[in-house]
Amino acid sequence: MIENEKHPLNFIETIINEDIKEGKNAGRVHTRFPPEPNGYLHIGHAKSIILNYGLAKKYSGKFNLRFDDTNPTKEEQEYVDSIMEDVKWLGADWEDRLFFASDYFDQLYEWAEKIILAGNAFVDDQSAEIISEQRGTPTKPGIESPFRNRTPEENLDLFRRMKAGEFQNGERVLRAKVDMASPNMHMRDPVMYRILHAHHHRTGDKWCVYPMYDWAHGESDYLEGITHSVCTLEFEVHRPLYDWFVNQIQETDYRPRQIEFARLNLSYTVMSKRKLLELVKERYVNGWDDPRMPTISGLRRRGYTSESLKLFADKVGVAKRNNVIDVALLEHSIREDLNQKATRAMAVLDPVKLIIANYPDGLVEEMETENNPEDKDAGTRNLPFSKEIYIEKNDFMIDPPRKFFRLGPGREVRLKGAYIIKCEDYKLNSETGEIETIYCTYDPDSRSGMEGSKRKVKGTLHWVSAQHAIDAEVRLFDRLFISESPEDGEDYKTNINPGSLKILENCKLEPSLKTVSPGDKFQFQRLGYFCVDLDSTAEKLVFNRTVPLRDSWAKMRGK
RNA sequence: UGCCCGAUGGUGUAAUUGGCAACACGUCUGAUUUUGGUUCAGAAGAGUUCAGGUUCGAGCCCUGGUCGGGCAACCA
């Protein structure tokens, strides 16, 4: 349970091992994922979910999903629903432990009264501005509120009246009495409750005082028996306060422990909820689940599998230093997964007609082809072949360079799973000058499987029989931002990639793809991994390109 | 002029109680290949932020600097 010989321990596992060794919390491990329902989850959250759930599994512990819903002005049911869907999709199973911080409002309130009675919290009548001024700055100590020394009785009375709704928003707050001179700003008599006459998505209008994060979070952990409360680095300075609050209410020697790790950053994208919200609201993308978004729902729609995200999280690791992960690592992870699983298919995205002059008119042959060379159990299917086919426009060049292993005048090429053909002639469009038709002959003895097919031929092309082809729209995505770190400049929006979405209307697919449904994943041979989009219907098929195949030819040409 | 973190190839993460830096991605060769994919073989690339110290020996320990990040919502 402690060791995993495949991987060295990350620093959190090291801590957990020590805790277990020391017998802390009876050796239990219990983690949680605590999202605020004020936006959709992104791949950074995926890292956290996979980490927290993974720790629970590894140590035979438990994992909770808890919504941190202490601010009714920002939170919505829509987000709760999407978050649950995403966490579930990632395979993190909270079993019967779905919680909300709002479940604990009564308990929290009761504890707050106790802390008041103990003389460790007081009601402050001052405005937010004044309180903020008195707090000082990181280099200058704060000064104490004039209301700091009210009697517990007066504080209790005031707090009860706050709860009863006698005051307006902002009129009073409950503050913990810690230390206004602390070098840690968070210890300078932090606010525990503020007055918010707002409708809460779960508790309705029952409350008009709402707990602040620092007060609610650690106590929620405590109530749930969380042992290791994993969060991101920016909460590091909150830890003393986390511990202070737990100290106020602690009854046994059980203690939750906050551990901070570095959040995930990805090159060529933004990760803050605020910015993602902006992209959605200002229509730079088509919603939270736009396949270009780094959201979990966007990645899912794009064709990413949850397994690929786990592979990714594994490669990324867990540490405390700030990082920027190359998107290439994400792309590698999905290729790694899909290469094993995706059914291969023939699809021509930018078609040009090719006529095989010596192939019998009207003949249709069924070409048996394997569904996945990486998986023998995937079986085979038949592809119809005929005199007129489509190939990819960029698989033909009139005057090809030496290293171009594709079709050109006088050149021979293999049609994957079918015959070897030779280009005899071509015709250009009289107006545009673009290639319009390619004329070839085929070698009847070169059908796949025949002796004649064993010849060495430079290139192999994918193709689709013209008369059997079905039409589809294919959406190609590029990175949403031009810049590797779009948040560096003044305004990240100036770095938006105007060409991040390209829609191809006239794609030709092999007929077996007629009956696909949204979410189905394929490798379009020689092109990349594609999945059926949510917009796809039987009348109009729509595919998303998840990621292209590695392309050493494109790389050569780029140089 | 405060407090808290962090610093290892281009990127990310490792390095048993201190024992001459490993893995992954990326890059570059070559082989195989009816996907210019996959697979396989190999290469380049850091001497661990700097300066001292302890030690037979330091990426790991100590001291001091430098650089980077975080902290001053009635947000989380």
mmCIF file of C-alpha atoms in Angstrom, chain A residues 360-543:
data_model
loop_
_atom_site.group_PDB
_atom_site.id
_atom_site.type_symbol
_atom_site.label_atom_id
_atom_site.label_comp_id
_atom_site.label_asym_id
_atom_site.label_seq_id
_atom_site.Cartn_x
_atom_site.Cartn_y
_atom_site.Cartn_z
ATOM 1 C CA PRO A 360 -13.804 -2.089 -65.774
ATOM 2 C CA ASP A 361 -16.792 0.253 -65.887
ATOM 3 C CA GLY A 362 -19.409 -0.606 -63.337
ATOM 4 C CA LEU A 363 -17.269 -3.127 -61.435
ATOM 5 C CA VAL A 364 -17.302 -2.878 -57.657
ATOM 6 C CA GLU A 365 -14.888 -4.954 -55.607
ATOM 7 C CA GLU A 366 -15.039 -5.402 -51.869
ATOM 8 C CA MET A 367 -11.656 -4.893 -50.284
ATOM 9 C CA GLU A 368 -11.199 -6.506 -46.906
ATOM 10 C CA THR A 369 -9.229 -4.334 -44.535
ATOM 11 C CA GLU A 370 -8.310 -4.514 -40.880
ATOM 12 C CA ASN A 371 -10.037 -2.255 -38.411
ATOM 13 C CA ASN A 372 -7.001 -1.688 -36.254
ATOM 14 C CA PRO A 373 -3.510 -3.023 -36.911
ATOM 15 C CA GLU A 374 -2.710 -2.496 -33.205
ATOM 16 C CA ASP A 375 -5.570 -4.710 -32.112
ATOM 17 C CA LYS A 376 -6.034 -8.031 -33.833
ATOM 18 C CA ASP A 377 -9.345 -8.553 -32.082
ATOM 19 C CA ALA A 378 -10.776 -5.492 -33.797
ATOM 20 C CA GLY A 379 -11.590 -7.562 -36.890
ATOM 21 C CA THR A 380 -11.972 -6.477 -40.475
ATOM 22 C CA ARG A 381 -14.463 -4.764 -42.741
ATOM 23 C CA ASN A 382 -14.985 -4.360 -46.466
ATOM 24 C CA LEU A 383 -14.323 -1.248 -48.487
ATOM 25 C CA PRO A 384 -15.995 -0.870 -51.884
ATOM 26 C CA PHE A 385 -13.599 -0.080 -54.714
ATOM 27 C CA SER A 386 -14.514 1.195 -58.164
ATOM 28 C CA LYS A 387 -13.262 3.010 -61.235
ATOM 29 C CA GLU A 388 -13.644 6.489 -59.794
ATOM 30 C CA ILE A 389 -12.258 7.349 -56.418
ATOM 31 C CA TYR A 390 -11.299 10.369 -54.370
ATOM 32 C CA ILE A 391 -7.868 10.989 -52.991
ATOM 33 C CA GLU A 392 -6.456 13.858 -50.984
ATOM 34 C CA LYS A 393 -5.575 16.867 -53.117
ATOM 35 C CA ASN A 394 -2.251 17.297 -51.407
ATOM 36 C CA ASP A 395 -1.318 13.700 -52.164
ATOM 37 C CA PHE A 396 -0.724 14.786 -55.758
ATOM 38 C CA MET A 397 1.850 17.153 -57.170
ATOM 39 C CA ILE A 398 2.426 18.045 -60.790
ATOM 40 C CA ASP A 399 6.109 18.628 -60.222
ATOM 41 C CA PRO A 400 6.933 16.752 -57.045
ATOM 42 C CA PRO A 401 10.272 16.995 -55.263
ATOM 43 C CA ARG A 402 12.437 13.922 -54.893
ATOM 44 C CA LYS A 403 11.274 13.047 -51.369
ATOM 45 C CA PHE A 404 7.573 13.274 -52.167
ATOM 46 C CA PHE A 405 6.434 9.670 -51.812
ATOM 47 C CA ARG A 406 3.028 10.262 -53.304
ATOM 48 C CA LEU A 407 1.382 10.660 -56.651
ATOM 49 C CA GLY A 408 2.698 12.667 -59.575
ATOM 50 C CA PRO A 409 2.849 12.308 -63.332
ATOM 51 C CA GLY A 410 4.339 8.920 -64.200
ATOM 52 C CA ARG A 411 4.611 7.876 -60.568
ATOM 53 C CA GLU A 412 3.323 4.761 -58.935
ATOM 54 C CA VAL A 413 1.588 4.629 -55.623
ATOM 55 C CA ARG A 414 -0.340 2.078 -53.602
ATOM 56 C CA LEU A 415 -3.950 2.597 -52.675
ATOM 57 C CA LYS A 416 -4.136 1.209 -49.179
ATOM 58 C CA GLY A 417 -5.947 -2.092 -49.101
ATOM 59 C CA ALA A 418 -6.516 -2.054 -52.876
ATOM 60 C CA TYR A 419 -4.295 -1.768 -55.959
ATOM 61 C CA ILE A 420 -1.126 -0.136 -57.124
ATOM 62 C CA ILE A 421 -1.871 2.628 -59.580
ATOM 63 C CA LYS A 422 0.192 4.789 -61.898
ATOM 64 C CA CYS A 423 -0.540 8.354 -62.845
ATOM 65 C CA GLU A 424 -0.836 8.763 -66.615
ATOM 66 C CA ASP A 425 -2.348 12.199 -66.952
ATOM 67 C CA TYR A 426 -4.184 14.963 -65.149
ATOM 68 C CA LYS A 427 -6.523 17.820 -65.911
ATOM 69 C CA LEU A 428 -6.530 21.295 -64.404
ATOM 70 C CA ASN A 429 -9.526 23.478 -63.892
ATOM 71 C CA SER A 430 -9.556 25.955 -66.764
ATOM 72 C CA GLU A 431 -10.415 28.853 -64.492
ATOM 73 C CA THR A 432 -8.649 28.251 -61.216
ATOM 74 C CA GLY A 433 -5.719 26.267 -62.524
ATOM 75 C CA GLU A 434 -6.208 23.807 -59.691
ATOM 76 C CA ILE A 435 -6.002 20.092 -60.120
ATOM 77 C CA GLU A 436 -9.419 18.776 -61.150
ATOM 78 C CA THR A 437 -9.011 15.181 -62.256
ATOM 79 C CA ILE A 438 -6.221 12.666 -62.125
ATOM 80 C CA TYR A 439 -6.047 9.820 -64.649
ATOM 81 C CA CYS A 440 -4.389 6.586 -63.708
ATOM 82 C CA THR A 441 -4.047 2.977 -64.700
ATOM 83 C CA TYR A 442 -3.989 0.123 -62.245
ATOM 84 C CA ASP A 443 -2.072 -3.107 -62.072
ATOM 85 C CA PRO A 444 -4.717 -5.876 -61.859
ATOM 86 C CA ASP A 445 -2.195 -8.249 -60.269
ATOM 87 C CA SER A 446 -1.432 -5.898 -57.397
ATOM 88 C CA ARG A 447 -4.575 -6.291 -55.373
ATOM 89 C CA SER A 448 -3.800 -6.512 -51.703
ATOM 90 C CA GLY A 449 -2.927 -10.034 -50.709
ATOM 91 C CA MET A 450 -1.942 -11.098 -54.260
ATOM 92 C CA GLU A 451 1.651 -11.887 -55.193
ATOM 93 C CA GLY A 452 1.795 -8.781 -57.326
ATOM 94 C CA SER A 453 1.041 -6.615 -54.353
ATOM 95 C CA LYS A 454 4.319 -7.469 -52.709
ATOM 96 C CA ARG A 455 6.259 -5.037 -54.882
ATOM 97 C CA LYS A 456 7.894 -2.139 -53.183
ATOM 98 C CA VAL A 457 6.090 1.098 -53.867
ATOM 99 C CA LYS A 458 7.167 4.402 -52.467
ATOM 100 C CA GLY A 459 3.903 5.674 -51.065
ATOM 101 C CA THR A 460 0.548 4.483 -49.836
ATOM 102 C CA LEU A 461 -2.519 6.663 -50.104
ATOM 103 C CA HIS A 462 -5.932 6.576 -48.497
ATOM 104 C CA TRP A 463 -8.921 6.780 -50.810
ATOM 105 C CA VAL A 464 -12.684 6.512 -51.003
ATOM 106 C CA SER A 465 -14.802 5.126 -53.843
ATOM 107 C CA ALA A 466 -16.600 8.085 -55.411
ATOM 108 C CA GLN A 467 -19.942 6.459 -55.949
ATOM 109 C CA HIS A 468 -19.993 4.971 -52.444
ATOM 110 C CA ALA A 469 -18.622 7.935 -50.541
ATOM 111 C CA ILE A 470 -20.746 9.709 -47.961
ATOM 112 C CA ASP A 471 -20.479 13.395 -47.270
ATOM 113 C CA ALA A 472 -19.501 14.947 -44.002
ATOM 114 C CA GLU A 473 -18.418 18.141 -42.391
ATOM 115 C CA VAL A 474 -15.098 18.025 -40.592
ATOM 116 C CA ARG A 475 -13.954 20.612 -38.087
ATOM 117 C CA LEU A 476 -10.256 21.221 -37.670
ATOM 118 C CA PHE A 477 -9.034 22.944 -34.559
ATOM 119 C CA ASP A 478 -5.844 24.792 -33.915
ATOM 120 C CA ARG A 479 -4.610 26.260 -30.663
ATOM 121 C CA LEU A 480 -6.849 29.033 -29.393
ATOM 122 C CA PHE A 481 -3.923 31.387 -28.880
ATOM 123 C CA ILE A 482 -1.029 32.398 -31.101
ATOM 124 C CA SER A 483 1.262 32.976 -28.189
ATOM 125 C CA GLU A 484 2.826 30.254 -26.096
ATOM 126 C CA SER A 485 1.950 32.209 -22.972
ATOM 127 C CA PRO A 486 -1.059 34.347 -23.909
ATOM 128 C CA GLU A 487 -1.331 35.834 -20.447
ATOM 129 C CA ASP A 488 2.067 37.527 -20.660
ATOM 130 C CA GLY A 489 1.115 40.687 -22.528
ATOM 131 C CA GLU A 490 -1.335 43.434 -21.677
ATOM 132 C CA ASP A 491 -4.446 41.691 -22.847
ATOM 133 C CA TYR A 492 -4.543 37.994 -23.510
ATOM 134 C CA LYS A 493 -7.298 38.533 -26.047
ATOM 135 C CA THR A 494 -4.903 40.165 -28.466
ATOM 136 C CA ASN A 495 -3.251 36.750 -28.697
ATOM 137 C CA ILE A 496 -6.335 34.918 -29.865
ATOM 138 C CA ASN A 497 -5.721 32.810 -32.940
ATOM 139 C CA PRO A 498 -8.198 33.920 -35.610
ATOM 140 C CA GLY A 499 -7.705 30.641 -37.465
ATOM 141 C CA SER A 500 -8.368 28.300 -34.572
ATOM 142 C CA LEU A 501 -11.419 26.758 -36.257
ATOM 143 C CA LYS A 502 -11.505 25.574 -39.839
ATOM 144 C CA ILE A 503 -14.624 23.927 -41.192
ATOM 145 C CA LEU A 504 -14.368 21.581 -44.165
ATOM 146 C CA GLU A 505 -17.748 21.038 -45.804
ATOM 147 C CA ASN A 506 -16.960 18.696 -48.637
ATOM 148 C CA CYS A 507 -15.349 15.685 -47.048
ATOM 149 C CA LYS A 508 -15.770 12.180 -48.436
ATOM 150 C CA LEU A 509 -15.955 9.239 -46.080
ATOM 151 C CA GLU A 510 -16.078 5.503 -46.521
ATOM 152 C CA PRO A 511 -19.674 4.232 -46.378
ATOM 153 C CA SER A 512 -19.268 2.263 -43.143
ATOM 154 C CA LEU A 513 -19.247 5.596 -41.312
ATOM 155 C CA LYS A 514 -22.890 6.162 -42.198
ATOM 156 C CA THR A 515 -24.205 4.933 -38.866
ATOM 157 C CA VAL A 516 -21.914 6.568 -36.334
ATOM 158 C CA SER A 517 -23.151 8.449 -33.320
ATOM 159 C CA PRO A 518 -21.775 11.364 -31.298
ATOM 160 C CA GLY A 519 -18.663 10.530 -29.342
ATOM 161 C CA ASP A 520 -17.536 7.679 -31.602
ATOM 162 C CA LYS A 521 -13.824 7.850 -32.250
ATOM 163 C CA PHE A 522 -11.804 6.896 -35.304
ATOM 164 C CA GLN A 523 -8.418 7.220 -36.784
ATOM 165 C CA PHE A 524 -8.831 8.615 -40.260
ATOM 166 C CA GLN A 525 -5.962 6.880 -41.905
ATOM 167 C CA ARG A 526 -2.875 9.025 -42.396
ATOM 168 C CA LEU A 527 -4.706 12.076 -41.042
ATOM 169 C CA GLY A 528 -5.398 11.904 -37.355
ATOM 170 C CA TYR A 529 -7.908 11.008 -34.708
ATOM 171 C CA PHE A 530 -11.444 12.212 -35.191
ATOM 172 C CA CYS A 531 -14.662 11.922 -33.247
ATOM 173 C CA VAL A 532 -18.302 12.431 -34.076
ATOM 174 C CA ASP A 533 -19.451 15.810 -32.795
ATOM 175 C CA LEU A 534 -22.572 16.495 -30.741
ATOM 176 C CA ASP A 535 -23.941 18.428 -33.706
ATOM 177 C CA SER A 536 -23.814 15.360 -35.929
ATOM 178 C CA THR A 537 -27.075 13.900 -37.286
ATOM 179 C CA ALA A 538 -27.934 11.068 -39.644
ATOM 180 C CA GLU A 539 -28.592 13.653 -42.347
ATOM 181 C CA LYS A 540 -25.460 15.630 -41.727
ATOM 182 C CA LEU A 541 -22.425 13.998 -40.238
ATOM 183 C CA VAL A 542 -20.039 16.232 -38.340
ATOM 184 C CA PHE A 543 -16.602 15.128 -37.205
#
